[in-house]
XYZ file of C-alpha atoms in Angstrom:
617
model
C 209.466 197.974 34.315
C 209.499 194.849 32.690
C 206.882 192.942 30.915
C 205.876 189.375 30.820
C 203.295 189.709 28.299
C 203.333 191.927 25.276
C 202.881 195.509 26.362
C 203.320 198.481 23.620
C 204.891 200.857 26.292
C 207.973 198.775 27.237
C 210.911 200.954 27.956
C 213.866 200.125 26.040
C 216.834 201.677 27.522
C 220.162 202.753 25.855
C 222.168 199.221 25.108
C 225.025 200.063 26.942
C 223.082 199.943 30.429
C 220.949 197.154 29.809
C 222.642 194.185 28.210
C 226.118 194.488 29.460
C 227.215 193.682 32.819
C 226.165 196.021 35.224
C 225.471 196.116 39.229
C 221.765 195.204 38.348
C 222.026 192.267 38.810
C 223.775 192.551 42.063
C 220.836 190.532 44.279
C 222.280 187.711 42.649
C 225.459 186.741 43.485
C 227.205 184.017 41.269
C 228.529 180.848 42.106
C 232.431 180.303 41.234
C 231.534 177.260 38.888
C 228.926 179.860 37.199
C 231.103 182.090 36.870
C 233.799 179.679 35.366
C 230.818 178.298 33.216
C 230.350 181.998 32.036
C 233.792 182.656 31.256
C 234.574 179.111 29.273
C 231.333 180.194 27.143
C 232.297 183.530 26.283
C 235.984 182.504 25.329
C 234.812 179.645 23.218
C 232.682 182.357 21.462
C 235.581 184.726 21.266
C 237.868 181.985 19.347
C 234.677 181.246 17.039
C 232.439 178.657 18.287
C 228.733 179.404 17.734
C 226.989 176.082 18.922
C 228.043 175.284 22.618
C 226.422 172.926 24.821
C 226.633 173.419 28.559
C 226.319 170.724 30.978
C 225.117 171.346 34.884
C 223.215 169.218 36.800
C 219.680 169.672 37.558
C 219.803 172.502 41.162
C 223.117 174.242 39.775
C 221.072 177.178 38.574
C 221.377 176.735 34.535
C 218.889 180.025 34.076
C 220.569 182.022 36.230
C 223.538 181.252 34.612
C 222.344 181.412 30.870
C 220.558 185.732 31.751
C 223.993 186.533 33.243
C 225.898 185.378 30.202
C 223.338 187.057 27.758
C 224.066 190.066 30.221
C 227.749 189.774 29.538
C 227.948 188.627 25.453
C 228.192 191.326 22.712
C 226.532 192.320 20.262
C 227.535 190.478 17.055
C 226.537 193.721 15.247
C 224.805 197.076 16.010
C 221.793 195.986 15.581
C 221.653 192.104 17.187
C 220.750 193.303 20.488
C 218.001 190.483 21.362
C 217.593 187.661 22.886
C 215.543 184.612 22.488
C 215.240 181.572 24.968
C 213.801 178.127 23.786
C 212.059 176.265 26.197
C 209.998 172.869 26.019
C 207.145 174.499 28.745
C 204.763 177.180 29.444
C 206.212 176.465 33.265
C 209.878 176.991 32.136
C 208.770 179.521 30.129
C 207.162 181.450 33.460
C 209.965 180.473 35.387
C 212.906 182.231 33.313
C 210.974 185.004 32.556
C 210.609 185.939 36.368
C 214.511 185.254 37.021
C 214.994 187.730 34.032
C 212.776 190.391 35.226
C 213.902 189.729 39.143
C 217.712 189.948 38.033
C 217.384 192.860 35.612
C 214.772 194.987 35.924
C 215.586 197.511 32.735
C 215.364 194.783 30.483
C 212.200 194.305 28.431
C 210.937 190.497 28.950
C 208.154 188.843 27.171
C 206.775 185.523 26.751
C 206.166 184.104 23.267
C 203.519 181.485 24.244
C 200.174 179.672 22.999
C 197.281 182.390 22.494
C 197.871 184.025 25.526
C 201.104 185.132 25.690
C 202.113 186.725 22.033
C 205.342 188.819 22.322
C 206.163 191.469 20.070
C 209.426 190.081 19.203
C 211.155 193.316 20.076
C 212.044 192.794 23.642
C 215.493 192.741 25.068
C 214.664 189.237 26.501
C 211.641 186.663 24.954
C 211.335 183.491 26.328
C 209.431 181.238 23.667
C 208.355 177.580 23.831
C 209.204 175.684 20.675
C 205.928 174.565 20.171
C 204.620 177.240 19.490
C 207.976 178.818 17.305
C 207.013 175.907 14.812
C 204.058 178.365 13.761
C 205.912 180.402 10.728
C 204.017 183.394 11.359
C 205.281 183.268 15.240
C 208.912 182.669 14.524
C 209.238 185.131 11.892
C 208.794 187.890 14.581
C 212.151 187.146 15.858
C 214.800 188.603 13.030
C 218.082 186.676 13.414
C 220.056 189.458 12.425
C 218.757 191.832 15.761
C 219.423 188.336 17.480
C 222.497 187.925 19.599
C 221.787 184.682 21.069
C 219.771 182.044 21.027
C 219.345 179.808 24.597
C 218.050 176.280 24.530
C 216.743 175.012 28.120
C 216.540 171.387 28.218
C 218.753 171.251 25.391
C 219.125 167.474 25.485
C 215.803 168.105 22.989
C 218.114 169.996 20.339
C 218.178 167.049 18.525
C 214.927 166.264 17.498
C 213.159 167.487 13.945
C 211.192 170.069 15.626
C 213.957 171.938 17.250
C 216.344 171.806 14.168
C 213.222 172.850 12.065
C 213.219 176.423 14.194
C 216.907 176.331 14.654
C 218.180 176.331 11.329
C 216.317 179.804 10.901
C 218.634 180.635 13.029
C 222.045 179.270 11.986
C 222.656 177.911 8.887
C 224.799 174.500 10.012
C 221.968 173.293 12.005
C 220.114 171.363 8.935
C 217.140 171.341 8.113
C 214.903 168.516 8.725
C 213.504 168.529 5.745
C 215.981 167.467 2.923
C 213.864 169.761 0.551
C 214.288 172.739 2.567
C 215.928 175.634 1.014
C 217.696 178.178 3.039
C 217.941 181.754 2.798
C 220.996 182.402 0.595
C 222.175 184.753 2.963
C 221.852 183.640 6.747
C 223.269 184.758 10.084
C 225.075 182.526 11.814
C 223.493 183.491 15.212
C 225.335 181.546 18.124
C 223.261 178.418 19.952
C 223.991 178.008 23.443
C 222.125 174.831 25.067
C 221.473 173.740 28.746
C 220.803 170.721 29.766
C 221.963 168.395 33.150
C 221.767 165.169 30.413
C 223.719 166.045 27.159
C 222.360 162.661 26.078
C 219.467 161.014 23.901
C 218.352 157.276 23.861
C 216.335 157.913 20.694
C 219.643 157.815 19.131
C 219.628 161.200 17.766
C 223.068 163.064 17.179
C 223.172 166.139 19.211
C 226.260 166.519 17.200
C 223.972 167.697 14.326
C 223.228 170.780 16.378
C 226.246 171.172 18.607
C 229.915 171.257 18.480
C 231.088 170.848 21.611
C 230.711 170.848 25.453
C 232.671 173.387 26.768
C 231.908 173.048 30.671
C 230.660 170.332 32.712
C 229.821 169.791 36.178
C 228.352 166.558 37.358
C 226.583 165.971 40.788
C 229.047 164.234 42.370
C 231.537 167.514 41.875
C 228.327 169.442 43.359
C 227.862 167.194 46.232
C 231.564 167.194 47.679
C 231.297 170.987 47.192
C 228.030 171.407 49.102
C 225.935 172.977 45.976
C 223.994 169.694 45.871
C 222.464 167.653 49.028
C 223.491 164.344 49.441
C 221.962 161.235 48.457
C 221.197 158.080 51.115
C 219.552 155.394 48.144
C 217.573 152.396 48.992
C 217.065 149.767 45.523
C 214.499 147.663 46.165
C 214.958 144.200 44.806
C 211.699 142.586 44.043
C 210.312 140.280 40.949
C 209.120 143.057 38.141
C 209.536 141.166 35.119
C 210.414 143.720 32.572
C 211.123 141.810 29.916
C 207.672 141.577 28.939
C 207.513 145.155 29.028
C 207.055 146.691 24.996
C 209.165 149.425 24.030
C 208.123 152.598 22.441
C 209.897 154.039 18.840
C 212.415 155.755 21.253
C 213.771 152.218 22.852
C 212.193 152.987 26.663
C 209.452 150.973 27.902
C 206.021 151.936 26.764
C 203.458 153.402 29.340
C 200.389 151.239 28.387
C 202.849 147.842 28.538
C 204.901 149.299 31.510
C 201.521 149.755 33.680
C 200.648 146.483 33.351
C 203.752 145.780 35.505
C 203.830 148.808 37.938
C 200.076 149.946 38.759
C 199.018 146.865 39.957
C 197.501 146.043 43.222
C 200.638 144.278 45.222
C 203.119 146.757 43.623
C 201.539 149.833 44.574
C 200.888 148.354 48.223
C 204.540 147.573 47.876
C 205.311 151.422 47.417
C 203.845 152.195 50.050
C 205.075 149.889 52.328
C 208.564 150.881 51.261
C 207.637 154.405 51.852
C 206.565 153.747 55.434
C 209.775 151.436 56.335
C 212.093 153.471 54.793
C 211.057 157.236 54.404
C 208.003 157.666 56.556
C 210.059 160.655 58.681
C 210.451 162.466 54.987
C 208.446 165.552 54.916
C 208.125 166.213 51.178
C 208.604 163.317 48.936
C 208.049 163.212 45.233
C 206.732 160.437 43.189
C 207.208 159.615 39.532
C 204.488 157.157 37.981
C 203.625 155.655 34.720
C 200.553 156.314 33.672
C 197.249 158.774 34.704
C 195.164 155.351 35.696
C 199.177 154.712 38.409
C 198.932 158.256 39.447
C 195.132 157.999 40.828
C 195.941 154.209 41.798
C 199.034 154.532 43.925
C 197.400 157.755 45.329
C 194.514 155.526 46.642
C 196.967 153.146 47.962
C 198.535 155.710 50.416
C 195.223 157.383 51.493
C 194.292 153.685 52.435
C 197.459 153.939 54.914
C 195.996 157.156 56.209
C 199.113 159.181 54.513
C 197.985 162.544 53.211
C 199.023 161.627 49.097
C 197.949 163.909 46.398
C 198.773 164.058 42.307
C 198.597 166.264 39.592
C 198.892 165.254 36.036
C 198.911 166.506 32.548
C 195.262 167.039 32.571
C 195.151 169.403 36.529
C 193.968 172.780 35.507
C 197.069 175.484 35.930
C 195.858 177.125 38.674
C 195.324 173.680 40.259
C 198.298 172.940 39.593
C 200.050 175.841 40.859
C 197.912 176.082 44.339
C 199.121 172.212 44.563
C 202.189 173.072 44.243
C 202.200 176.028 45.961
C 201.077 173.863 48.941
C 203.623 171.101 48.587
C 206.862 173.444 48.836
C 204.919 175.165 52.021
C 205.410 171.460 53.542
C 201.285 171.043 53.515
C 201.271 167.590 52.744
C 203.824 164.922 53.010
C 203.705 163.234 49.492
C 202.758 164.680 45.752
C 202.492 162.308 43.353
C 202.891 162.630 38.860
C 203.902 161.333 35.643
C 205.510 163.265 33.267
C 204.987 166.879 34.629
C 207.428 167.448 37.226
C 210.061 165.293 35.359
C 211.760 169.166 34.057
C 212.276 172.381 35.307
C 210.213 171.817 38.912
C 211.965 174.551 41.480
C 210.706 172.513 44.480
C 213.970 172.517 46.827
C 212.198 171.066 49.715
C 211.940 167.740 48.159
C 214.117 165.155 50.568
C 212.626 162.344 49.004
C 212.305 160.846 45.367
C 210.552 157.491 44.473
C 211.129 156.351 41.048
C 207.970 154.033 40.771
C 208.393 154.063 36.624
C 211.330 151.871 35.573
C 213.044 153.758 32.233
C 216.065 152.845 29.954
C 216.029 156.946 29.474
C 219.374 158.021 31.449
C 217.868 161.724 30.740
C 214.627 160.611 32.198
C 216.060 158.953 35.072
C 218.414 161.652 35.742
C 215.442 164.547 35.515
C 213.375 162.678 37.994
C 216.225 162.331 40.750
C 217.366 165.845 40.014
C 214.228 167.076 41.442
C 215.713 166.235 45.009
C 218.941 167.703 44.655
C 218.761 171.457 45.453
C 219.481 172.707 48.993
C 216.781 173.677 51.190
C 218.365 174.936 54.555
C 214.954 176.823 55.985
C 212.846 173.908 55.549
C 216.154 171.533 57.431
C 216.641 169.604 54.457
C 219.759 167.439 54.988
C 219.789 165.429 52.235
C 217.929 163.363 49.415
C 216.689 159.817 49.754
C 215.872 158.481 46.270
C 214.011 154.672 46.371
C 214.246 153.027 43.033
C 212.801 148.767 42.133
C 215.429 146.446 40.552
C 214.042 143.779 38.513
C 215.491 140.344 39.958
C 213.946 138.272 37.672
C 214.939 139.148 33.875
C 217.596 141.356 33.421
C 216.530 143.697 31.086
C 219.286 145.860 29.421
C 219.918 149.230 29.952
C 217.015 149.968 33.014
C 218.509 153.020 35.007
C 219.054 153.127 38.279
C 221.364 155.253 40.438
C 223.871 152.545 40.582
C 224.060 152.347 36.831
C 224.313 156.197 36.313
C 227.996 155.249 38.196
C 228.474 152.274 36.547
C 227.616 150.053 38.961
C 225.463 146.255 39.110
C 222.950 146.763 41.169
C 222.496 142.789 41.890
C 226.231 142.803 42.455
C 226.553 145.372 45.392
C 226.366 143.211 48.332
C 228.397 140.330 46.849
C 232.174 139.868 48.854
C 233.771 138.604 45.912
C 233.365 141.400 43.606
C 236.114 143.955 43.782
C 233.997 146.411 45.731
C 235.375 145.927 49.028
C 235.522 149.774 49.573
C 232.444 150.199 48.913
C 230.898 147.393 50.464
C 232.648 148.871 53.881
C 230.284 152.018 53.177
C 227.084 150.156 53.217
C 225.198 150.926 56.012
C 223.608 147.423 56.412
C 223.331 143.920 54.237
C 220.698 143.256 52.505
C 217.734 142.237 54.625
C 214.065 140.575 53.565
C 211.132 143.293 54.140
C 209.848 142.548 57.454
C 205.959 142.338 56.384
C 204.736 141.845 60.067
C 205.539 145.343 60.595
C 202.627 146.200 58.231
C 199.379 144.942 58.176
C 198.946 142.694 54.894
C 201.603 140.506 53.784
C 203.598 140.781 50.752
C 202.267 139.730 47.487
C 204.164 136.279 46.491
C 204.009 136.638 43.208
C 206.377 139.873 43.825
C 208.789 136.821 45.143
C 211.521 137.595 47.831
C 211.992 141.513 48.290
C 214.719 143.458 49.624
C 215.901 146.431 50.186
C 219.494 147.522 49.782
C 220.598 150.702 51.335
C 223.539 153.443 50.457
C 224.746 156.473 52.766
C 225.719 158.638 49.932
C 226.759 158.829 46.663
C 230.512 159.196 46.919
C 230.178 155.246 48.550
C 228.879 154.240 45.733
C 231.084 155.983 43.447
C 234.494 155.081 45.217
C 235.337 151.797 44.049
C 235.521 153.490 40.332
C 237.761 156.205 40.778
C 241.494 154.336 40.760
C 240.491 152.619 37.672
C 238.957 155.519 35.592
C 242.425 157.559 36.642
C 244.113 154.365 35.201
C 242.665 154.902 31.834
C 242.820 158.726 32.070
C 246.411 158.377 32.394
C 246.627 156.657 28.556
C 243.896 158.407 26.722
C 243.162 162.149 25.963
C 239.963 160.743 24.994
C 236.959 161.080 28.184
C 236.578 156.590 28.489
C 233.988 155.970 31.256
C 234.866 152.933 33.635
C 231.984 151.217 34.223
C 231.757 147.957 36.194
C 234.790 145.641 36.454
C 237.107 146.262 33.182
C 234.655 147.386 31.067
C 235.545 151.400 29.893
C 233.281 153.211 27.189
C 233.757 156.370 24.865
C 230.467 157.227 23.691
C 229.806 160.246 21.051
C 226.869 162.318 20.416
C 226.558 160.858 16.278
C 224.829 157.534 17.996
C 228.656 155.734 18.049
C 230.193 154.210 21.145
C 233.785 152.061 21.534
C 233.655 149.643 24.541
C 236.264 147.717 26.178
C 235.597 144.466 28.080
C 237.154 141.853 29.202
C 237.643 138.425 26.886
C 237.903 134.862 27.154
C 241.544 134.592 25.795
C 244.120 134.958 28.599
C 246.742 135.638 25.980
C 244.385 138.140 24.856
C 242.159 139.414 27.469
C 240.396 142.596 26.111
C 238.032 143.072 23.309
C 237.779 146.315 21.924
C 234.128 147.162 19.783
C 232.137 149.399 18.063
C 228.954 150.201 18.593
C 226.117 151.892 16.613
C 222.310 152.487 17.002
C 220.364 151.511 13.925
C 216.290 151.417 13.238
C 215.006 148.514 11.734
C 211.208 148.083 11.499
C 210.958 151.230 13.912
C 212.741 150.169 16.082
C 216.193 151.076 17.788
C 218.768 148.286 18.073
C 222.483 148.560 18.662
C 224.762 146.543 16.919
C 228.432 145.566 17.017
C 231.574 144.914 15.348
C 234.939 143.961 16.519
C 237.595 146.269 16.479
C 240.407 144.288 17.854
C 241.805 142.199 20.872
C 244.684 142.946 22.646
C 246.977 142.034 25.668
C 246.753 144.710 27.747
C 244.172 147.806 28.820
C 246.469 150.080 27.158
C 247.096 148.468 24.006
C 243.546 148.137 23.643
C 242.649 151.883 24.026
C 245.447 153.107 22.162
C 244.104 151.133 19.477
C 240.850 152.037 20.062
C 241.920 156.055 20.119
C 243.654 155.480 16.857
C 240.698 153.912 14.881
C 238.991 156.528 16.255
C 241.685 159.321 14.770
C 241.774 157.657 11.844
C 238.740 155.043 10.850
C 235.651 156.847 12.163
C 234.055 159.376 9.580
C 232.812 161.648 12.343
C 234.652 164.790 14.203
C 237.333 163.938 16.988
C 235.413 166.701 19.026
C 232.475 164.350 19.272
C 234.089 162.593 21.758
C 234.638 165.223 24.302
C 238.534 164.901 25.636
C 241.115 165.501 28.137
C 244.877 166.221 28.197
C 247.487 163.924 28.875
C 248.726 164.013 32.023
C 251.404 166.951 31.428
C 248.976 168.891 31.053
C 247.204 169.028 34.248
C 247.167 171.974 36.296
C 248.749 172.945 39.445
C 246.240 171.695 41.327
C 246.208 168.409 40.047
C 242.780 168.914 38.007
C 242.170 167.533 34.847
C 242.507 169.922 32.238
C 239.837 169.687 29.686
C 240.306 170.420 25.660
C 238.327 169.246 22.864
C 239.824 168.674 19.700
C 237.955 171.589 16.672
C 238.700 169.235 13.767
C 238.649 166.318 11.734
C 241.561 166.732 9.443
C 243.968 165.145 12.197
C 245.033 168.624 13.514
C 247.202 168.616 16.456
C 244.949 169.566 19.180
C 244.920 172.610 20.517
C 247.812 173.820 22.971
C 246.338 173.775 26.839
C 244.693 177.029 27.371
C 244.985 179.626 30.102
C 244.003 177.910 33.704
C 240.645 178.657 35.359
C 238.554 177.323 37.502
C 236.391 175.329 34.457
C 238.797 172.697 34.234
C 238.551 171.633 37.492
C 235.597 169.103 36.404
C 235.572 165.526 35.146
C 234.862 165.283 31.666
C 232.053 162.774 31.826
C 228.962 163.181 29.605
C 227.569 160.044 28.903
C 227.892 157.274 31.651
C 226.908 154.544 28.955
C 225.809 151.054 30.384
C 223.808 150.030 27.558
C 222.823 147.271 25.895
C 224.454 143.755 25.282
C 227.160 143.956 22.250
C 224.754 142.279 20.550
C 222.050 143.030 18.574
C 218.718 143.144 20.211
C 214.942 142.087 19.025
């Protein structure tokens, strides 16, 4: 039987029936991009690679992919039999743990956890938090030479001090944080396999310093079309926010106490609500992400004065509050739960048809966590699809706010307009544009919150179709993964804090401008900055030049910017075929390796619609 909590009589079977890939498992079946996902990891591993990031979307079942590929990997030795999962929560923590014990029952699982869950680092399967691995005395239970793998959930964290602190225990190329450190002269290089639907950080930290390369991705759009996702239906409501007085925190998003000012105030939250009622009233379970503990308890108030049945949890709810809560909102209880910052990762609830993003962020991981939460598929509770409500500032365009127009490179103040080259998409709208009807509701709306509207999408493939011809323009001329964004502007961002962006120019002889981009910190603060590359007379000549400086100018590895084949390379099918170059001493790449069903993604990690190309405050 297995154990979440330390226990001194935990069975440990013979290795060969535990941690290889037996029929105990067999309650779960797989998913053919899991499998896939499996496969791409363990032949990356078998050619060498011992830092691999894997990139699924929040509802495609990362944990139960990450036990059956610990189920399936070898030993590196005799003895490296164990297995040790990194999490950011005591929740994820729980959660995992379960899935382990639920999908193979022989295995030993423990929790490595705070006071009350101390492992004896001896188990087939320990799921730590990293908080509490940063205790010396903790971590050293866990001997990286009886390790065979280490997991990182949420792995979009890697990047930060504290991880690489517990990581380079681990594996010698992750560095230290500490330029002072010195590392064990001998040290296993135990592999690093990280998880994450947002391989992404707007702090600006490489994730390249922990991992080499992606070697499968799925995005949500892929999910959608194949019915592993719900849909989306989208409503941005356009209303005077102001943002630009908004502070920013170290990390370049808006900062809570300045943001609040903005959001939790009086005629916004009524404005919430209101939306809420017009727009998603006939929801039965809809989430809400806030700024602050003082928005939380606010906007709460604000629907109980509307006689809806709103309740919140936040940072400070007891656990077994918070579990009963929850526990009560996924049996469909109560119509809308409320938060800030606690349901943002990891929350299983898959009866969620509604999200309302009621705290604007310039975190794409953020926004993406938050919206994620409404993805999975919930046929007993009738769940058809997702309806996700976001606020566009009309005011002051504030650079790089999310929304889920921007995740697809999209203006969100542009979508209705007939003279953009949208006209595919703007067929796909189910309405224009129309003012809030406030006689529908009994108070008017707030004029300083100026003229609001709402603007409403079916799905997500209508807002994603007017993209696709161009980005298979560009696809067509680079082995590189460019991102189209909005009209003639393509991007090739990195994980080392370096991006290359192509836009359009003033010069008709010359019409694109090709630059580079870098995130610097100056007076602790993040700021991109810019320098020209190069203008050039067509799209092609642009990226080819941009692909060469790349090749040949950039002091970074050409596997940093994940890539694709060339068109003769594409499979039967006509999927893109995706292959990431393993080094920086202008190696041909490597030849296209056997077909599966891996490559039949989109190479797209980063949908970058940052900043202006020039510096900001």
């Amino acid at each position: 039987m297995s154990s979440l909590r330390c226990s001194r009589l935990v069975l440990h079977l013979p290795w060969d029936t535990r941690f290889t890939h037996t029929n105990a498992s067999n309650s779960v079946v797989l998913r053919p991009y899991q499998e896939d996902c499996i496969r791409e990891c363990l032949d990356w591993l078998d050619q060498g690679a011992t830092r691999l990031g894997v990139s699924l979307p929040a509802g495609s079942g990362k944990t139960t992919v990450f036990i059956s590929l610990l189920s399936r990997l070898s030993p590196r030795n005799e003895n490296a039999k164990r297995a040790l999962v990194v999490v950011n929560s005591v929740e994820l923590a729980r959660q995992s743990a379960a899935q382990a014990s639920r999908m193979f029952p022989d295995w030993s699982v423990e929790i490595e956890q705070g006071a009350k869950h101390k492992a004896t680092g001896l188990a087939d399967f320990t799921v730590a938090t990293y908080q509490t691995l940063l205790n010396p005395e903790r971590l050293a239970k866990f001997d990286p030479t009886k390790t065979k793998a280490i997991i990182i959930d949420e792995a979009h964290h890697a990047a930060a001090p504290s991880y690489r602190k517990l990581l380079s225990y681990f594996h010698p190329d992750v560095r230290h944080p500490d330029p002072n450190h010195c590392p064990q002269a001998e040290q296993d290089q135990v592999p690093v396999l990280g998880f994450s639907a947002t391989f992404s950080r707007h702090d600006g930290l490489a994730l390249g310093s922990v991992f080499e390369r992606i070697v499968y991705h799925r995005d949500v759009l892929q999910m959608i079309d194949e019915d592993w996702l719900c849909d989306v239906r989208l409503t941005s409501v356009r209303v005077k926010l102001d943002l630009s007085s908004v502070a920013l925190n170290k990390n370049g998003d808006f900062a809570s106490t300045s943001l609040a000012r903005v959001m939790n105030t009086p005629s916004m939250n009524e404005l919430v609500v209101r939306t809420w009622l017009d727009r998603a009233a006939k929801c039965k379970s809809t989430l809400i992400f806030c700024v602050n503990v003082a928005h939380v308890r606010d906007l709460t108030n604000a629907f109980r004065q509307y006689g809806v049945d709103a309740r919140y949890l936040t940072g400070q709810t007891n656990v077994t509050a918070r579990k009963e809560l929850v526990a009560s909102f996924r049996a469909g209880e109560f119509p809308v739960l409320i938060n800030c910052a606690v349901l943002t990762e990891g929350a299983d609830i898959p009866n969620i048809d509604c999200v309302i993003v009621a705290r604007p962020t310039r975190s794409k991981n953020i926004f993406s966590q938050m919206i994620g939460r409404g993805l999975r598929l919930s046929p007993d509770t009738g769940k058809e699809d997702c309806h996700i409500i976001d606020y566009v500032d009309t005011v002051n365009r504030v650079s790089s706010v999310m929304s889920v127009p921007t995740l697809l490179g999209l203006d969100p103040m542009k979508l209705n307009l007939g003279n953009e080259p949208l006209s595919t998409l703007q067929k796909e709208l189910k309405e224009p544009s129309s003012p809030l009807d406030t006689s529908a509701t009994p108070a008017d709306v707030d004029p300083n919150l100026g003229s609001v509207t709402y603007e409403d999408h079916e799905s997500l493939q209508s807002l994603s179709s007017s993209l696709k011809g161009r980005e298979i323009q560009i696809r067509q001329i680079s082995r590189f993964a460019w991102v189209t964004c909005k009209k003639d502007t393509h991007v090739l961002q990195s994980f080392t804090s370096v991006k290359v962006k192509i836009s359009r120019s003033t010069d008709p002889e010359r019409p694109f401008d090709v630059k580079l981009h870098r995130y610097i910190f100056r007076d602790g603060r993040r700021i991109e900055v810019s320098m020209a590359l190069q203008t050039a007379a067509s799209l092609e000549d642009a990226v080819h030049g941009a692909d060469t400086y790349i090749q040949e100018k950039l002091n970074i590895d050409w596997q940093m910017f994940m890539s694709h084949p060339p068109p003769s390379h594409s499979l039967a099918n006509g999927a893109s075929q995706l292959v990431t170059y393993s080094t920086v001493e202008k190696e041909s790449p490597p030849p296209p390796r056997k077909s599966n069903g891996s490559w039949d993604t989109t190479q797209r990690l980063q949908s970058i619609h940052g900043p202006s190309s020039q510096p900001s405050g």
